[in-house]
CSV table of C-alpha atoms and ligand atoms in Angstrom, one decimal:
chain,number,residue,atom,x,y,z
Y,1,UNK,CA,160.6,-35.0,-11.2
Y,2,UNK,CA,159.5,-37.5,-8.3
Y,3,UNK,CA,155.9,-38.9,-8.1
Y,4,UNK,CA,153.9,-38.6,-4.5
Y,5,UNK,CA,151.9,-41.7,-3.2
Y,6,UNK,CA,148.5,-40.4,-1.9
Y,7,UNK,CA,145.2,-41.6,-1.1
Y,8,UNK,CA,142.7,-40.2,-2.3
Y,9,UNK,CA,138.7,-40.1,-2.6
Y,10,UNK,CA,137.6,-39.5,-6.4
Y,11,UNK,CA,135.5,-36.7,-6.4
Y,12,UNK,CA,135.0,-35.4,-10.0
Y,13,UNK,CA,135.5,-37.7,-13.0
Y,14,UNK,CA,135.3,-35.5,-16.8
Y,15,UNK,CA,137.1,-36.7,-20.3
Y,16,UNK,CA,139.8,-35.8,-21.7
Y,17,UNK,CA,139.6,-36.8,-25.3
Y,18,UNK,CA,139.1,-40.1,-26.5
Y,19,UNK,CA,139.5,-42.1,-23.9
Y,20,UNK,CA,141.8,-39.8,-20.3
Y,21,UNK,CA,140.1,-38.2,-17.8
Y,22,UNK,CA,140.9,-35.2,-16.0
Y,23,UNK,CA,140.0,-35.8,-12.3
Y,24,UNK,CA,139.9,-33.5,-8.8
Y,25,UNK,CA,140.7,-36.0,-6.2
Y,26,UNK,CA,140.5,-34.6,-3.0
Y,27,UNK,CA,143.7,-36.7,-0.5
Y,28,UNK,CA,144.8,-37.3,2.4
Y,29,UNK,CA,148.2,-36.4,2.2
Y,30,UNK,CA,148.5,-33.9,-0.9
Y,31,UNK,CA,144.8,-31.7,0.0
Y,32,UNK,CA,143.1,-31.6,-3.4
Y,33,UNK,CA,144.0,-31.7,-6.1
Y,34,UNK,CA,143.1,-32.4,-10.7
Y,35,UNK,CA,145.3,-35.1,-12.5
Y,36,UNK,CA,144.9,-36.1,-16.0
Y,37,UNK,CA,145.3,-39.7,-15.8
Y,38,UNK,CA,146.0,-41.1,-19.7
Y,39,UNK,CA,143.8,-44.5,-21.1
Y,40,UNK,CA,141.6,-44.1,-18.0
Y,41,UNK,CA,138.4,-44.5,-19.8
Y,42,UNK,CA,140.3,-47.7,-22.4
Y,43,UNK,CA,138.1,-51.3,-21.4
Y,44,UNK,CA,141.7,-52.1,-20.4
Y,45,UNK,CA,142.9,-48.8,-18.2
Y,46,UNK,CA,145.4,-49.7,-15.8
Y,47,UNK,CA,142.9,-47.3,-13.4
Y,48,UNK,CA,140.5,-49.9,-13.7
Y,49,UNK,CA,137.8,-48.5,-11.6
Y,50,UNK,CA,139.7,-47.5,-9.0
Y,51,UNK,CA,138.9,-43.5,-11.2
Y,52,UNK,CA,134.7,-44.4,-10.6
Y,53,UNK,CA,133.3,-41.7,-8.6
Y,54,UNK,CA,134.1,-41.5,-4.7
Y,55,UNK,CA,135.8,-44.4,-4.9
Y,56,UNK,CA,138.4,-44.5,-2.3
Y,57,UNK,CA,141.7,-45.5,-3.4
Y,58,UNK,CA,145.6,-45.5,-3.6
Y,59,UNK,CA,147.1,-42.6,-6.1
Y,60,UNK,CA,150.6,-42.0,-7.5
Y,61,UNK,CA,150.9,-38.3,-8.8
Y,62,UNK,CA,153.5,-36.6,-10.5
Y,63,UNK,CA,153.2,-32.7,-9.3
Y,64,UNK,CA,153.7,-29.9,-11.8
Y,65,UNK,CA,155.2,-27.3,-9.9
Y,66,UNK,CA,153.7,-24.3,-12.9
Y,67,UNK,CA,150.3,-24.6,-11.5
Y,68,UNK,CA,148.9,-27.0,-14.9
Y,69,UNK,CA,147.2,-30.5,-14.4
Y,70,UNK,CA,149.0,-32.9,-12.5
Y,71,UNK,CA,149.6,-36.6,-14.0
Y,72,UNK,CA,148.2,-39.5,-12.5
Y,73,UNK,CA,150.4,-43.0,-13.1
Y,74,UNK,CA,149.0,-44.8,-10.9
Y,75,UNK,CA,144.9,-45.3,-8.9
Y,76,UNK,CA,144.7,-48.9,-7.3
Y,77,UNK,CA,142.1,-49.3,-5.9
Y,78,UNK,CA,140.4,-49.5,-2.1
Y,79,UNK,CA,136.8,-49.5,-1.9
Y,80,UNK,CA,134.2,-48.5,-4.3
Y,81,UNK,CA,131.0,-47.1,-3.5
Y,82,UNK,CA,128.4,-49.4,-4.2
Y,83,UNK,CA,124.7,-48.3,-4.5
Y,84,UNK,CA,122.0,-50.6,-2.8
Y,85,UNK,CA,119.0,-49.7,-2.5
Y,86,UNK,CA,119.4,-46.3,-0.3
Y,87,UNK,CA,118.9,-43.1,-2.6
Y,88,UNK,CA,119.2,-40.9,0.5
Y,89,UNK,CA,122.9,-42.9,0.6
Y,90,UNK,CA,123.8,-41.9,-2.9
Y,91,UNK,CA,122.7,-38.1,-1.7
Y,92,UNK,CA,124.6,-38.2,0.9
Y,93,UNK,CA,127.9,-39.7,-0.9
Y,94,UNK,CA,127.6,-37.1,-3.7
Y,95,UNK,CA,127.1,-34.0,-2.0
Y,96,UNK,CA,130.6,-35.3,0.3
Y,97,UNK,CA,132.1,-35.2,-2.7
Y,98,UNK,CA,130.6,-31.9,-3.7
Y,99,UNK,CA,131.4,-30.0,-0.9
Y,100,UNK,CA,135.1,-31.5,-0.3
Y,101,UNK,CA,135.5,-30.4,-3.8
Y,102,UNK,CA,133.4,-26.8,-3.4
Y,103,UNK,CA,134.8,-25.8,0.0
Y,104,UNK,CA,138.7,-26.9,0.0
Y,105,UNK,CA,141.7,-24.8,-1.5
Y,106,UNK,CA,143.5,-27.0,-3.6
Y,107,UNK,CA,146.9,-28.3,-2.2
Y,108,UNK,CA,145.6,-27.7,1.2
Y,109,UNK,CA,146.2,-31.0,3.0
Y,110,UNK,CA,143.7,-31.7,6.1
Y,111,UNK,CA,143.7,-35.0,7.2
Y,112,UNK,CA,141.3,-35.2,9.9
Y,113,UNK,CA,139.0,-33.6,7.2
Y,114,UNK,CA,140.1,-36.2,4.1
Y,115,UNK,CA,139.6,-39.0,7.9
Y,116,UNK,CA,136.1,-37.6,7.3
Y,117,UNK,CA,134.8,-38.1,4.5
Y,118,UNK,CA,136.1,-41.2,3.9
Y,119,UNK,CA,134.1,-43.4,7.1
Y,120,UNK,CA,131.2,-41.0,6.0
Y,121,UNK,CA,131.8,-42.5,2.4
Y,122,UNK,CA,132.5,-46.0,4.0
Y,123,UNK,CA,129.1,-46.1,5.9
Y,124,UNK,CA,126.8,-44.8,3.1
Y,125,UNK,CA,128.1,-47.0,0.5
Y,126,UNK,CA,126.7,-50.1,0.2
Y,127,UNK,CA,123.4,-48.3,3.2
Y,128,UNK,CA,119.7,-50.7,3.1
Y,129,UNK,CA,118.7,-49.7,6.4
Y,130,UNK,CA,116.7,-46.5,6.9
Y,131,UNK,CA,117.3,-43.3,5.7
Y,132,UNK,CA,116.7,-42.3,9.0
Y,133,UNK,CA,120.9,-43.1,10.0
Y,134,UNK,CA,122.2,-41.8,6.6
Y,135,UNK,CA,121.2,-38.0,7.7
Y,136,UNK,CA,122.8,-37.7,10.9
Y,137,UNK,CA,126.2,-39.1,8.7
Y,138,UNK,CA,126.2,-36.7,6.4
Y,139,UNK,CA,125.5,-33.9,9.1
Y,140,UNK,CA,128.6,-35.0,10.6
Y,141,UNK,CA,130.3,-34.9,7.4
Y,142,UNK,CA,128.9,-31.9,6.4
Y,143,UNK,CA,130.1,-29.4,9.9
Y,144,UNK,CA,133.8,-31.0,9.7
Y,145,UNK,CA,134.0,-29.7,6.0
Y,146,UNK,CA,132.2,-26.6,7.7
Y,147,UNK,CA,134.5,-26.3,10.3
Y,148,UNK,CA,138.1,-27.0,8.0
Y,149,UNK,CA,136.7,-23.8,5.9
Y,150,UNK,CA,136.8,-21.9,8.5
Y,151,UNK,CA,133.0,-22.1,8.5
Y,152,UNK,CA,131.7,-23.6,11.1
Y,153,UNK,CA,128.5,-22.1,12.1
Y,154,UNK,CA,128.6,-20.9,15.9
Y,155,UNK,CA,125.9,-23.0,17.8
Y,156,UNK,CA,126.2,-22.5,21.3
Y,157,UNK,CA,127.8,-19.1,21.9
Y,158,UNK,CA,126.1,-15.4,20.2
Y,159,UNK,CA,128.4,-16.2,16.5
Y,160,UNK,CA,129.1,-11.7,16.9
Y,161,UNK,CA,129.8,-11.3,21.2
Y,162,UNK,CA,129.9,-15.2,21.9
Y,163,UNK,CA,127.0,-14.8,25.0
Y,164,UNK,CA,125.3,-17.7,25.7
Y,165,UNK,CA,122.5,-18.3,23.9
Y,166,UNK,CA,119.0,-19.9,25.5
Y,167,UNK,CA,118.6,-23.7,24.6
Y,168,UNK,CA,114.9,-22.8,24.8
Y,169,UNK,CA,112.6,-21.4,22.6
Y,170,UNK,CA,113.5,-20.4,19.7
Y,171,UNK,CA,116.9,-18.9,18.8
Y,172,UNK,CA,118.2,-16.1,16.3
Y,173,UNK,CA,120.1,-17.5,13.8
Y,174,UNK,CA,122.4,-15.0,11.8
Y,175,UNK,CA,123.5,-16.0,8.1
Y,176,UNK,CA,125.6,-13.4,7.7
Y,177,UNK,CA,126.9,-13.5,11.2
Y,178,UNK,CA,128.1,-17.3,10.7
Y,179,UNK,CA,125.3,-18.7,13.2
Y,180,UNK,CA,123.7,-18.0,15.8
Y,181,UNK,CA,122.8,-14.6,17.3
Y,182,UNK,CA,122.2,-13.1,21.0
Y,183,UNK,CA,118.3,-10.8,21.9
Y,184,UNK,CA,120.6,-8.2,21.6
Y,185,UNK,CA,123.2,-8.7,19.1
Y,186,UNK,CA,120.3,-10.2,16.4
Y,187,UNK,CA,118.7,-6.4,16.2
Y,188,UNK,CA,119.3,-4.5,13.2
Y,189,UNK,CA,121.2,-8.1,11.4
Y,190,UNK,CA,119.7,-9.6,7.6
Y,191,UNK,CA,119.0,-12.2,6.7
Y,192,UNK,CA,118.1,-13.7,10.0
Y,193,UNK,CA,115.5,-16.8,9.9
Y,194,UNK,CA,114.7,-18.5,13.7
Y,195,UNK,CA,115.7,-21.8,14.7
Y,196,UNK,CA,114.4,-23.8,17.1
Y,197,UNK,CA,116.7,-24.7,20.0
Y,198,UNK,CA,116.3,-28.4,19.3
Y,199,UNK,CA,117.3,-28.0,16.2
Y,200,UNK,CA,119.7,-26.7,17.8
Y,201,UNK,CA,120.5,-29.2,20.1
Y,202,UNK,CA,120.9,-31.8,17.4
Y,203,UNK,CA,123.7,-30.0,15.2
Y,204,UNK,CA,125.9,-29.5,18.3
Y,205,UNK,CA,125.9,-33.5,19.6
Y,206,UNK,CA,127.0,-33.8,15.3
Y,207,UNK,CA,129.7,-31.5,15.8
Y,208,UNK,CA,130.4,-33.5,19.2
Y,209,UNK,CA,130.7,-36.6,16.9
Y,210,UNK,CA,127.3,-38.1,18.0
Y,211,UNK,CA,126.3,-40.2,14.7
Y,212,UNK,CA,124.2,-43.6,16.2
Y,213,UNK,CA,120.2,-42.0,16.6
Y,214,UNK,CA,118.3,-41.5,13.6
Y,215,UNK,CA,116.8,-37.1,13.9
Y,216,UNK,CA,113.4,-36.7,14.1
Y,217,UNK,CA,111.3,-36.0,9.8
Y,218,UNK,CA,110.2,-32.4,11.8
Y,219,UNK,CA,114.0,-31.1,13.1
Y,220,UNK,CA,115.8,-33.0,10.2
Y,221,UNK,CA,112.8,-30.2,7.5
Y,222,UNK,CA,114.2,-28.0,9.3
Y,223,UNK,CA,118.0,-28.3,10.2
Y,224,UNK,CA,118.4,-29.2,6.1
Y,225,UNK,CA,116.7,-26.2,5.9
Y,226,UNK,CA,118.7,-23.5,8.2
Y,227,UNK,CA,121.9,-25.6,6.7
Y,228,UNK,CA,121.4,-25.6,2.8
Y,229,UNK,CA,120.8,-22.0,3.2
Y,230,UNK,CA,124.2,-21.6,5.3
Y,231,UNK,CA,125.8,-23.5,2.6
Y,232,UNK,CA,124.3,-22.2,-0.5
Y,233,UNK,CA,125.7,-18.2,1.4
Y,234,UNK,CA,128.9,-19.6,2.8
Y,235,UNK,CA,129.5,-20.7,-1.0
Y,236,UNK,CA,127.8,-18.0,-3.2
Y,237,UNK,CA,125.8,-19.9,-5.0
Y,238,UNK,CA,122.7,-23.3,-3.2
Y,239,UNK,CA,124.7,-26.6,-3.1
Y,240,UNK,CA,123.3,-28.8,-6.3
Y,241,UNK,CA,122.1,-32.1,-4.4
Y,242,UNK,CA,120.4,-29.8,-1.1
Y,243,UNK,CA,117.1,-30.2,-3.2
Y,244,UNK,CA,118.5,-33.8,-2.1
Y,245,UNK,CA,119.1,-33.7,1.7
Y,246,UNK,CA,115.7,-33.6,2.7
Y,247,UNK,CA,114.2,-36.5,4.8
Y,248,UNK,CA,110.9,-37.7,2.2
Y,249,UNK,CA,107.9,-38.6,4.5
Y,250,UNK,CA,105.3,-40.6,4.0
Y,251,UNK,CA,102.7,-39.5,2.5
Y,252,UNK,CA,99.5,-38.8,5.0
Y,253,UNK,CA,96.6,-41.1,4.0
Y,254,UNK,CA,93.7,-39.1,1.9
Y,255,UNK,CA,90.8,-39.1,4.7
Y,256,UNK,CA,87.6,-40.6,3.4
Y,257,UNK,CA,85.0,-38.1,0.8
Y,258,UNK,CA,81.6,-37.8,0.6
Y,259,UNK,CA,80.7,-39.8,-2.7
J,1,ZN,ZN1,125.2,-11.6,20.5
């Protein structure tokens, strides 16, 4: 049985017996796989920290042909995900892992998606700057993962008839239709929300790859509400992280009360 070499991100690890683990890896070369890592959690394990959640590593895997668990024989740590001061960055990293797990099929390699995930984790790891620089990266990754799954939301043209939708005011977004709807197609549709053209413009910019500009908090709040709902429709359940992906606004100062 030949061993396959791959670049991997650790997206889940659960205990197996006393000291072993079953790890879910998203790899560049082999797609998603689940593998047994024998003795992974022994004090002096050969894997040595390479299998921590969100680590990027090089692995050697013995593939099982009959649908059983693969066997992880080696893992070399390339980069550990470091937690600095930003809770948003940690939640963002966990969301990357959750989406890679939920939106990809086993053994279906998509190198572009791996590269976006890996770059996103690189920027979120050790992040110490403002949270406003975290969210664009998370949304950029989310859109890439949805596209890789064939579920990219329509953002510029009607999801139904492909007509251009206006880029001002508020626009209908059909959760079941997979994106924005023109006025004619909107009629009679179920589960439609209304999105501001500002939020749609930000989404289109992030889809095209711009991630350096912070998103205005009200626009971000609206954008997350739409994307959390859309992802829930795609997955058939809410993301575990969705409540954590909302911007924390500074508390409003309370007006002084009369004595
Ligand atoms: Zn239409």
